[in-house]
Coordinates of C-alpha atoms in Angstrom, one line a residue:
M36 CA -17.6 -10.9 22.9
T37 CA -18.8 -13.2 20.1
M38 CA -16.8 -14.0 17.0
T39 CA -19.4 -12.1 14.9
T40 CA -19.2 -9.0 17.1
A41 CA -15.4 -9.0 17.0
G42 CA -15.5 -9.3 13.3
V43 CA -17.8 -6.4 12.9
I44 CA -15.6 -4.2 15.1
F45 CA -12.6 -5.3 13.1
V46 CA -14.2 -4.3 9.8
L47 CA -15.6 -1.0 11.1
T48 CA -12.2 0.1 12.5
L49 CA -10.6 -0.7 9.1
V50 CA -13.2 1.4 7.3
A51 CA -12.7 4.3 9.8
A52 CA -9.0 4.2 9.3
L53 CA -9.2 4.2 5.5
V54 CA -11.6 7.1 5.6
A55 CA -9.3 9.0 7.9
V56 CA -6.2 8.7 5.6
Y57 CA -8.1 9.1 2.3
K58 CA -7.6 12.8 2.0
P59 CA -4.1 13.4 3.6
F60 CA -2.4 10.4 2.0
G61 CA -4.1 10.9 -1.3
D62 CA -3.1 14.6 -1.3
Y63 CA 0.5 13.5 -0.5
M64 CA 0.6 11.1 -3.4
F65 CA -0.9 13.8 -5.7
R66 CA 2.0 16.1 -4.8
V67 CA 4.5 13.4 -5.5
V68 CA 3.2 12.5 -9.0
S69 CA 2.5 16.1 -9.9
G70 CA 5.5 17.9 -8.5
T71 CA 8.4 19.2 -10.6
R72 CA 11.2 19.4 -8.1
Q73 CA 13.8 16.7 -8.0
S74 CA 15.8 15.6 -5.0
R75 CA 19.5 15.1 -5.1
V76 CA 19.1 11.3 -5.0
E77 CA 16.6 11.4 -7.8
R78 CA 18.9 13.5 -10.0
G79 CA 21.7 11.0 -9.4
I80 CA 19.5 8.2 -10.5
Y81 CA 18.5 10.0 -13.7
R82 CA 22.1 10.7 -14.5
L83 CA 23.0 7.1 -13.9
V84 CA 20.4 5.7 -16.3
G85 CA 20.7 8.5 -18.8
V86 CA 17.2 10.0 -18.4
N87 CA 16.2 13.6 -18.9
P88 CA 13.6 14.2 -16.2
A89 CA 12.2 17.2 -18.0
A90 CA 11.4 15.3 -21.2
E91 CA 7.9 13.8 -21.4
Q92 CA 6.8 10.7 -23.4
T93 CA 4.0 9.8 -25.8
W94 CA 2.0 6.8 -24.9
G95 CA 4.1 4.6 -27.2
V96 CA 7.4 5.6 -25.6
Y97 CA 5.9 5.3 -22.1
A98 CA 4.7 1.8 -22.9
R99 CA 8.0 0.7 -24.4
S100 CA 9.7 2.1 -21.2
V101 CA 7.5 0.0 -19.0
L102 CA 8.1 -3.1 -21.1
A103 CA 11.9 -2.6 -21.3
F104 CA 12.2 -2.1 -17.6
S105 CA 10.1 -5.1 -16.9
A106 CA 12.0 -7.3 -19.3
I107 CA 15.3 -6.4 -17.8
S108 CA 13.9 -7.0 -14.3
L109 CA 12.6 -10.4 -15.4
L110 CA 16.0 -11.4 -16.8
F111 CA 17.9 -10.2 -13.7
L112 CA 15.6 -12.1 -11.3
Y113 CA 15.7 -15.3 -13.4
L114 CA 19.5 -15.2 -13.4
L115 CA 19.7 -14.4 -9.7
Q116 CA 17.8 -17.5 -8.9
R117 CA 19.8 -19.7 -11.3
V118 CA 23.1 -18.8 -9.7
Q119 CA 22.0 -18.4 -6.1
N120 CA 24.2 -21.3 -4.9
H121 CA 27.2 -19.0 -5.7
L122 CA 25.9 -16.0 -3.8
W123 CA 26.4 -14.7 -0.3
L124 CA 23.6 -15.8 2.1
S125 CA 22.5 -18.6 -0.2
L126 CA 22.0 -20.8 3.0
G127 CA 23.4 -23.7 1.0
F128 CA 20.3 -23.9 -1.3
D129 CA 20.7 -25.3 -4.9
P130 CA 19.8 -23.1 -7.9
V131 CA 16.1 -22.8 -8.6
V132 CA 15.2 -25.2 -11.5
P133 CA 14.7 -23.4 -14.9
H134 CA 10.9 -23.6 -15.0
G135 CA 10.6 -22.6 -11.4
A136 CA 12.9 -19.7 -11.9
W137 CA 11.0 -18.5 -15.0
N138 CA 7.6 -18.8 -13.1
T139 CA 8.9 -16.9 -10.1
A140 CA 10.6 -14.2 -12.1
V141 CA 7.5 -13.5 -14.2
S142 CA 5.4 -13.7 -11.1
F143 CA 7.2 -11.0 -9.1
V144 CA 7.8 -8.7 -12.1
A145 CA 4.1 -8.9 -12.9
N146 CA 3.1 -8.0 -9.4
T147 CA 1.5 -11.4 -9.0
N148 CA 3.8 -13.2 -6.6
W149 CA 2.4 -16.6 -7.3
Q150 CA 4.7 -19.1 -5.4
S151 CA 5.0 -22.7 -6.5
Y152 CA 7.8 -23.2 -4.0
S153 CA 8.4 -23.0 -0.3
G154 CA 10.3 -19.8 0.4
E155 CA 12.2 -20.9 3.5
S156 CA 13.6 -24.0 1.8
T157 CA 14.2 -22.7 -1.7
M158 CA 15.4 -19.1 -1.7
G159 CA 18.5 -17.7 0.0
H160 CA 18.3 -14.4 1.9
L161 CA 20.1 -12.5 -0.9
V162 CA 17.6 -13.6 -3.5
Q163 CA 14.8 -12.7 -1.2
M164 CA 16.2 -9.3 -0.5
A165 CA 17.9 -8.2 -3.8
G166 CA 15.5 -10.0 -6.0
L167 CA 12.0 -10.6 -4.7
A168 CA 11.7 -7.7 -2.3
V169 CA 13.1 -5.2 -4.9
Q170 CA 10.5 -6.4 -7.4
N171 CA 7.8 -5.9 -4.7
F172 CA 8.7 -2.2 -4.7
V173 CA 9.2 -1.5 -8.4
S174 CA 6.4 -3.7 -9.8
A175 CA 4.0 -1.8 -7.5
A176 CA 5.5 1.5 -8.7
V177 CA 4.9 0.4 -12.3
G178 CA 1.2 -0.1 -11.6
I179 CA 0.8 3.3 -10.0
A180 CA 2.8 5.0 -12.8
V181 CA 0.5 3.5 -15.4
A182 CA -2.6 4.6 -13.5
V183 CA -1.2 8.2 -13.2
A184 CA -0.5 8.2 -17.0
L185 CA -4.1 7.3 -17.7
V186 CA -5.4 10.0 -15.4
R187 CA -3.1 12.5 -17.2
G188 CA -4.9 11.4 -20.4
F189 CA -8.2 12.5 -18.9
A190 CA -6.7 15.7 -17.4
R191 CA -4.8 16.9 -20.5
S192 CA -5.9 18.2 -23.9
R193 CA -4.4 18.6 -27.3
T194 CA -1.2 16.8 -26.4
G195 CA 0.4 13.5 -26.8
Q196 CA 2.5 13.7 -23.7
L197 CA 1.7 11.5 -20.7
G198 CA 4.7 12.2 -18.4
N199 CA 8.0 10.4 -18.0
F200 CA 7.9 6.8 -16.9
W201 CA 11.4 6.9 -15.4
V202 CA 10.5 9.9 -13.3
D203 CA 7.2 8.4 -12.2
L204 CA 8.8 5.1 -11.3
T205 CA 11.6 6.8 -9.2
R206 CA 9.4 9.2 -7.4
I207 CA 6.7 6.7 -6.5
T208 CA 9.3 4.2 -5.2
L209 CA 11.4 6.7 -3.2
R210 CA 8.7 9.0 -1.9
I211 CA 5.6 6.8 -1.4
L212 CA 6.5 3.2 -1.1
L213 CA 9.9 3.4 0.7
P214 CA 8.9 5.7 3.6
V215 CA 5.7 3.8 4.4
A216 CA 7.6 0.5 4.1
V217 CA 10.3 1.7 6.6
L218 CA 7.6 2.7 9.2
G219 CA 5.6 -0.5 8.6
A220 CA 8.7 -2.7 9.0
I221 CA 9.4 -1.1 12.4
A222 CA 5.8 -1.7 13.4
F223 CA 6.0 -5.4 12.4
M224 CA 9.2 -5.9 14.3
I225 CA 7.6 -4.3 17.4
G226 CA 4.7 -6.8 16.9
G227 CA 7.1 -9.7 16.8
A228 CA 8.0 -10.3 13.1
V229 CA 11.5 -11.6 12.5
Q230 CA 14.2 -9.4 11.0
N231 CA 17.7 -10.9 10.9
L232 CA 20.1 -12.7 8.6
S233 CA 20.1 -16.0 10.5
A234 CA 20.3 -19.2 8.6
G235 CA 18.2 -20.8 11.4
T236 CA 18.3 -21.9 15.0
D237 CA 18.1 -25.5 16.2
V238 CA 15.7 -25.9 19.1
T239 CA 14.4 -28.9 21.1
T240 CA 10.7 -29.6 20.8
L241 CA 8.4 -30.7 23.6
T242 CA 8.7 -34.3 22.4
G243 CA 12.5 -34.2 22.7
G244 CA 13.2 -33.9 19.0
T245 CA 15.0 -31.1 17.2
Q246 CA 13.7 -28.5 14.8
T247 CA 15.3 -25.7 12.9
I248 CA 13.6 -22.3 13.3
T249 CA 14.3 -20.4 10.1
G250 CA 15.2 -16.7 10.4
G251 CA 15.6 -14.0 7.8
P252 CA 14.8 -10.4 6.8
V253 CA 11.1 -11.1 7.2
A254 CA 9.6 -7.8 8.5
S255 CA 11.1 -5.7 5.7
Q256 CA 9.7 -7.9 3.0
E257 CA 6.4 -8.4 4.8
V258 CA 5.5 -4.7 4.7
I259 CA 6.1 -4.1 1.0
K260 CA 4.4 -7.5 0.2
L261 CA 1.2 -5.9 1.5
L262 CA 1.7 -2.2 0.8
G263 CA 2.5 -3.0 -2.9
T264 CA -0.3 -5.5 -3.1
N265 CA 2.3 -8.2 -4.0
G266 CA 1.5 -11.1 -1.6
G267 CA 4.6 -13.2 -1.9
G268 CA 5.5 -14.5 1.6
F269 CA 8.9 -15.2 3.0
Y270 CA 7.5 -18.5 4.4
N271 CA 5.3 -21.0 2.7
A272 CA 2.5 -20.4 5.2
N273 CA 2.5 -16.7 4.2
S274 CA 0.6 -14.4 6.7
A275 CA -0.6 -17.4 8.6
H276 CA 3.0 -17.9 9.9
P277 CA 3.6 -16.2 13.3
F278 CA 7.0 -14.8 12.1
E279 CA 5.2 -12.9 9.4
N280 CA 2.0 -12.1 11.2
P281 CA 2.4 -12.5 14.9
T282 CA -0.7 -11.0 16.5
T283 CA -4.3 -9.8 15.9
W284 CA -3.2 -6.2 15.7
T285 CA -0.5 -7.0 13.1
N286 CA -3.2 -8.8 11.2
W287 CA -5.3 -5.6 11.2
L288 CA -2.3 -3.6 10.1
Q289 CA -1.7 -6.0 7.2
I290 CA -5.2 -5.6 5.9
F291 CA -4.9 -1.8 6.3
L292 CA -1.6 -1.7 4.3
I293 CA -3.2 -3.9 1.6
L294 CA -6.0 -1.3 1.1
L295 CA -4.1 1.9 1.9
I296 CA -2.8 2.9 -1.6
P297 CA -5.7 1.5 -3.7
F298 CA -8.4 3.3 -1.7
S299 CA -6.4 6.5 -1.6
L300 CA -5.7 6.7 -5.4
P301 CA -9.2 8.0 -6.2
R302 CA -8.2 11.1 -4.3
V303 CA -5.2 11.5 -6.6
F304 CA -7.6 11.0 -9.6
G305 CA -9.9 13.7 -8.3
R306 CA -7.1 16.2 -7.7
M307 CA -5.5 15.6 -11.1
V308 CA -8.7 16.1 -13.1
G309 CA -9.7 19.1 -10.9
Q310 CA -12.9 17.6 -9.6
N311 CA -12.6 15.9 -6.2
R312 CA -16.2 14.7 -6.5
Q313 CA -15.1 12.4 -9.4
G314 CA -12.6 10.9 -7.0
Y315 CA -15.3 10.4 -4.4
A316 CA -17.5 8.6 -7.0
I317 CA -14.8 6.2 -7.9
A318 CA -14.0 5.6 -4.2
A319 CA -17.7 4.9 -3.6
V320 CA -17.8 2.3 -6.3
M321 CA -14.8 0.6 -4.8
G322 CA -16.3 0.8 -1.3
I323 CA -19.7 -0.6 -2.3
L324 CA -18.2 -3.6 -4.0
A325 CA -15.6 -4.2 -1.3
F326 CA -18.0 -3.9 1.6
A327 CA -20.5 -6.3 -0.1
S328 CA -17.7 -8.8 -0.7
V329 CA -16.4 -8.7 2.9
V330 CA -20.0 -9.1 4.3
I331 CA -20.9 -12.0 2.0
T332 CA -17.6 -13.8 2.6
N333 CA -18.1 -13.5 6.4
V334 CA -21.7 -14.7 6.2
F335 CA -20.7 -17.8 4.2
E336 CA -17.8 -18.7 6.5
L337 CA -19.6 -17.9 9.8
A338 CA -22.6 -19.9 8.7
G339 CA -20.4 -22.9 8.3
H340 CA -22.6 -24.9 6.0
G341 CA -21.7 -28.6 6.1
T342 CA -22.0 -31.5 8.6
V343 CA -18.6 -31.0 10.4
P344 CA -18.7 -27.2 10.6
Q345 CA -22.3 -27.3 12.0
A346 CA -21.2 -29.9 14.6
V347 CA -18.3 -27.8 15.9
G348 CA -20.0 -24.5 15.5
A349 CA -17.7 -22.9 12.9
A350 CA -15.8 -23.6 9.7
L351 CA -12.3 -23.8 11.3
E352 CA -10.5 -26.0 8.8
G353 CA -7.6 -24.1 7.3
K354 CA -8.0 -21.2 9.7
E355 CA -5.3 -19.9 12.0
V356 CA -6.9 -19.9 15.5
R357 CA -5.2 -16.6 16.4
F358 CA -7.3 -14.8 13.9
D359 CA -10.6 -16.8 14.1
V360 CA -13.1 -17.3 11.2
S361 CA -14.2 -13.7 10.7
N362 CA -10.8 -12.1 10.6
S363 CA -9.7 -14.8 8.2
A364 CA -12.7 -14.2 5.9
T365 CA -12.0 -10.5 6.0
F366 CA -8.4 -11.0 5.1
A367 CA -9.4 -13.4 2.2
A368 CA -11.8 -10.8 0.8
A369 CA -9.2 -7.9 1.1
T370 CA -6.4 -9.9 -0.5
T371 CA -8.5 -11.0 -3.5
L372 CA -10.4 -7.7 -3.9
T373 CA -6.9 -6.3 -4.5
S374 CA -4.1 -8.0 -6.4
T375 CA -2.3 -9.0 -3.2
G376 CA -2.8 -12.7 -2.9
A377 CA -1.3 -13.0 0.6
V378 CA -3.2 -15.4 2.9
N379 CA -3.7 -15.8 6.6
S380 CA -5.9 -18.9 6.0
F381 CA -6.2 -21.4 3.3
H382 CA -8.9 -20.6 0.7
D383 CA -9.0 -24.3 -0.4
S384 CA -10.4 -25.1 3.0
F385 CA -13.2 -22.5 3.0
T386 CA -16.8 -23.6 2.7
P387 CA -17.8 -24.0 -1.0
L388 CA -19.6 -20.7 -1.3
G389 CA -17.1 -19.0 1.0
G390 CA -14.3 -20.2 -1.3
M391 CA -16.2 -18.9 -4.3
M392 CA -16.1 -15.3 -3.1
P393 CA -12.3 -14.9 -3.3
M394 CA -12.5 -16.3 -6.8
F395 CA -15.4 -13.9 -7.7
N396 CA -13.4 -11.0 -6.3
M397 CA -10.6 -11.7 -8.7
M398 CA -13.0 -12.2 -11.6
L399 CA -14.3 -8.7 -11.0
G400 CA -10.9 -7.6 -12.4
E401 CA -9.7 -6.8 -8.8
V402 CA -11.1 -3.2 -9.0
A403 CA -12.6 -3.0 -5.5
P404 CA -10.2 -1.4 -4.8
G405 CA -7.8 -3.5 -6.9
G406 CA -4.0 -3.5 -6.9
T407 CA -1.6 -0.5 -6.5
G408 CA -2.5 1.4 -9.6
S409 CA -4.0 -1.6 -11.5
G410 CA -7.3 -1.2 -9.5
M411 CA -7.5 2.5 -10.4
Y412 CA -7.0 2.1 -14.1
G413 CA -9.2 -1.0 -14.2
L414 CA -12.1 0.8 -12.6
L415 CA -11.6 3.8 -14.9
I416 CA -11.8 1.4 -17.9
L417 CA -15.1 0.1 -16.4
A418 CA -16.3 3.8 -16.0
V419 CA -15.5 4.3 -19.7
I420 CA -17.6 1.2 -20.7
T421 CA -20.4 2.4 -18.4
V422 CA -20.7 5.9 -20.1
F423 CA -20.6 4.2 -23.5
V424 CA -23.5 1.9 -22.5
A425 CA -25.4 4.9 -21.1
G426 CA -24.7 6.9 -24.3
L427 CA -26.2 4.0 -26.4
M428 CA -29.3 4.0 -24.1
V429 CA -30.1 7.7 -24.7
G430 CA -28.7 8.0 -28.3
R431 CA -25.9 10.4 -27.5
T432 CA -22.1 10.3 -28.0
P433 CA -20.8 9.2 -24.6
E434 CA -18.5 11.6 -22.7
Y435 CA -16.4 11.1 -19.6
L436 CA -14.7 14.1 -17.9
G437 CA -15.0 16.2 -21.1
K438 CA -13.6 13.5 -23.4
K439 CA -15.7 11.8 -26.1
I440 CA -15.7 8.0 -25.9
G441 CA -15.7 7.1 -29.6
S442 CA -15.0 3.8 -31.4
R443 CA -11.2 4.0 -30.9
E444 CA -11.5 4.5 -27.1
I445 CA -14.1 1.8 -26.6
K446 CA -12.0 -0.7 -28.6
F447 CA -9.1 -0.2 -26.3
A448 CA -11.5 -0.5 -23.2
S449 CA -13.1 -3.7 -24.7
L450 CA -9.8 -5.3 -25.5
Y451 CA -8.6 -4.5 -21.9
F452 CA -11.6 -6.2 -20.4
L453 CA -11.5 -9.3 -22.7
I454 CA -7.9 -10.3 -22.1
T455 CA -8.4 -11.8 -18.6
P456 CA -11.5 -13.9 -19.3
I457 CA -9.8 -15.4 -22.4
L458 CA -6.7 -16.3 -20.4
V459 CA -8.7 -17.8 -17.5
L460 CA -11.1 -19.9 -19.6
V461 CA -8.6 -21.0 -22.2
G462 CA -6.1 -21.9 -19.6
T463 CA -8.6 -23.9 -17.6
A464 CA -9.7 -25.7 -20.7
A465 CA -6.1 -26.4 -21.7
A466 CA -5.3 -27.9 -18.3
F467 CA -8.2 -30.4 -18.6
A468 CA -7.5 -31.1 -22.3
T469 CA -3.9 -32.0 -21.6
G470 CA -4.5 -34.0 -18.5
N471 CA -2.8 -31.5 -16.2
N472 CA -5.9 -31.0 -14.0
S473 CA -5.0 -33.8 -11.5
T474 CA -5.3 -32.7 -7.9
A475 CA -3.8 -34.2 -4.8
L476 CA -7.1 -34.8 -2.9
N477 CA -10.1 -33.5 -4.8
V478 CA -12.1 -34.4 -7.9
G479 CA -15.4 -33.3 -9.2
P480 CA -16.6 -29.7 -8.7
H481 CA -13.9 -28.9 -6.1
G482 CA -11.2 -30.2 -8.4
L483 CA -12.5 -27.9 -11.2
S484 CA -12.6 -25.0 -8.7
E485 CA -8.9 -25.6 -7.9
V486 CA -7.9 -25.4 -11.6
L487 CA -10.2 -22.4 -12.3
Y488 CA -8.9 -20.6 -9.2
A489 CA -5.3 -21.1 -10.3
F490 CA -5.8 -19.5 -13.7
T491 CA -8.0 -16.8 -12.3
S492 CA -5.4 -15.9 -9.8
A493 CA -2.5 -15.9 -12.4
S494 CA -4.4 -14.0 -15.1
N495 CA -5.5 -11.4 -12.7
N496 CA -2.1 -11.0 -11.1
N497 CA -3.3 -12.0 -7.7
G498 CA -1.1 -15.0 -6.6
S499 CA -3.3 -16.8 -4.1
A500 CA -4.3 -20.4 -4.7
F501 CA -6.5 -23.3 -3.7
G502 CA -3.8 -25.4 -2.2
G503 CA -4.9 -28.9 -3.3
I504 CA -3.4 -28.8 -6.7
T505 CA 0.3 -29.5 -7.6
V506 CA 1.5 -26.6 -9.8
N507 CA 5.3 -26.9 -9.5
T508 CA 5.6 -28.8 -12.7
T509 CA 7.0 -27.7 -16.1
W510 CA 3.6 -27.5 -17.6
W511 CA 2.0 -25.5 -14.8
D512 CA 5.0 -23.2 -14.3
T513 CA 5.0 -22.4 -18.0
A514 CA 1.3 -22.0 -18.5
L515 CA 0.7 -19.9 -15.4
G516 CA 3.8 -17.8 -16.2
L517 CA 2.4 -17.0 -19.6
C518 CA -0.9 -16.0 -18.1
M519 CA 0.8 -13.8 -15.6
L520 CA 2.9 -12.1 -18.3
L521 CA 0.0 -11.6 -20.7
G522 CA -2.5 -10.7 -18.0
R523 CA -0.2 -7.9 -16.7
F524 CA 1.3 -6.3 -19.8
L525 CA -1.3 -6.6 -22.5
P526 CA -3.8 -4.6 -20.4
I527 CA -1.1 -2.0 -19.6
I528 CA -0.5 -1.5 -23.3
F529 CA -4.3 -0.9 -24.0
V530 CA -4.5 1.4 -20.9
L531 CA -1.7 3.6 -22.2
A532 CA -3.0 3.6 -25.7
L533 CA -6.4 4.8 -24.3
A534 CA -4.6 7.5 -22.3
G535 CA -2.8 8.7 -25.4
S536 CA -6.0 8.9 -27.4
L537 CA -7.8 10.8 -24.6
A538 CA -4.9 13.3 -24.2
R539 CA -5.0 14.3 -27.8
Q540 CA -8.6 15.3 -27.7
A541 CA -9.9 18.8 -27.2
P542 CA -12.2 19.2 -24.2
T543 CA -15.9 18.8 -24.8
P544 CA -18.1 21.3 -22.9
A545 CA -20.8 19.7 -20.8
S546 CA -24.3 20.0 -22.0
E547 CA -27.8 19.1 -20.9
G548 CA -27.4 15.7 -22.3
T549 CA -24.1 15.0 -20.5
L550 CA -24.3 12.2 -18.0
P551 CA -23.2 13.4 -14.6
T552 CA -20.5 11.0 -13.5
H553 CA -20.3 12.0 -9.8
R554 CA -23.8 11.2 -8.7
P555 CA -25.3 8.1 -7.2
L556 CA -26.9 7.1 -10.5
F557 CA -23.6 6.8 -12.2
I558 CA -22.0 5.1 -9.2
G559 CA -24.8 2.5 -9.2
M560 CA -24.4 2.0 -13.0
V561 CA -20.7 1.3 -12.7
V562 CA -21.4 -1.2 -9.9
G563 CA -24.0 -2.9 -12.0
V564 CA -22.0 -3.0 -15.2
T565 CA -19.0 -4.5 -13.3
V566 CA -21.1 -7.3 -11.7
V567 CA -23.1 -8.0 -14.9
L568 CA -20.0 -8.3 -17.1
V569 CA -18.4 -10.7 -14.6
A570 CA -21.6 -12.8 -14.3
L571 CA -22.1 -13.0 -18.1
T572 CA -18.5 -14.1 -18.5
F573 CA -17.8 -16.5 -15.7
L574 CA -21.2 -17.8 -14.4
P575 CA -21.0 -21.1 -16.4
A576 CA -17.6 -21.9 -15.0
L577 CA -18.7 -21.0 -11.4
A578 CA -21.8 -23.0 -11.8
L579 CA -19.8 -26.1 -12.6
G580 CA -17.4 -25.5 -9.7
P581 CA -18.1 -23.8 -6.4
L582 CA -21.8 -23.3 -7.0
A583 CA -22.3 -27.0 -7.8
E584 CA -20.3 -27.9 -4.7
G585 CA -22.1 -25.5 -2.5
L586 CA -25.7 -26.2 -3.6

């Protein structure tokens, strides 16, 4: 079997599995976020934190709850890293330096999981478990909760209530993320992923030397790293490390977990607004963009443009030989189409055009299918922009799901879309203006690509990187931390403000002039608007970086 054939089978089985779980898993998530019954554990949590689960919140209160929870989480994680040398299971590691602790705390709270450190030589097991892994759960739950709040804005009328953040956060964590994570961790352990509290085992190498093989609670962190589209690895090599990703079938399972929740959320959307066909339309947009990206990334990498790749028959630099070129390219597309950022190969070593595709995926706003929740609300924002553009074309007030898209709504949608490009382009310019663009090995177009990739990844809450640039300095940790913080929470504020505005509206009956938003025409328009907006915003930067290098 050729590498290309194996890659095609790999992708088709992924598609089949995602199609198979779309309805049952989506319906299960719908029941979780729409139900009213509380479990005994949940009621105990509400009493502990002083929350009335029956009380709903306006968009402002919901937003303040998100920000307050995230601020407390950030402070706790920062302090945990700074005192880790006094903690159990510290493995003798020193406290994380202040700028590194700040960057890591922001990164994990913002669901970015950018790592400017080597996990196995920096973080003790307790920090990994009680700090990083916990944020992998709750930061993912925050994203899903915000998406659900936006959908409630479309589904409800004449009300300012969007649900209760604390209830949404608790239910999503306990009923969706935790059960799947337990099953996934067991599967990874069966596949060979490590799960222990060992400080390491000394072994003798084939050359007669000694080497310490680091252990740790890897499988349990690995599964939520993927399921929650977090991406932060226990080891520096991330999913290229055999203790995190031992075999080809665990590699398939990792990609499936990355895509599971984002591709199932459109079903939740369809159920909540009472029109399943609307969910199918959003899923179709996600699927078209994702499939195109996977195919194009594979084509660029399998073609292996360049003297050395052509000589050896494949672009193997930076690839883990267990997964070959095609499976590495598919993983790269999946991890950047979502906000995951995990890697099983090193994007810096991809061919110039192949390395451009992960960057372009992030520039799309990671909406195909995007992160847990963030992809759903990002694509709904693009749908709002699309119906507004369509309304301008035919001279009618735009409507989406019975809600008028007026000046207030389009301002929130526009501000949402503009935040990330501003952070990416201003951050890249600042790095060059201040002389912080130096790379270890590369100058010219590829050096620019490394800086552009770093700010694109941070601002879009992805976390992957082109590995040739040193970013564990005070300037980089601070700058990227600010991009992650602003790139996560400013859009959330505008999403919730839009949800509140929509929820207060009275429903608008459909008329002959209403644009059907479940048909192929609208699906194609959303795809087109998404690609055109990204091209208009980022094409000059891409032309100076990966396009210049590739052409």
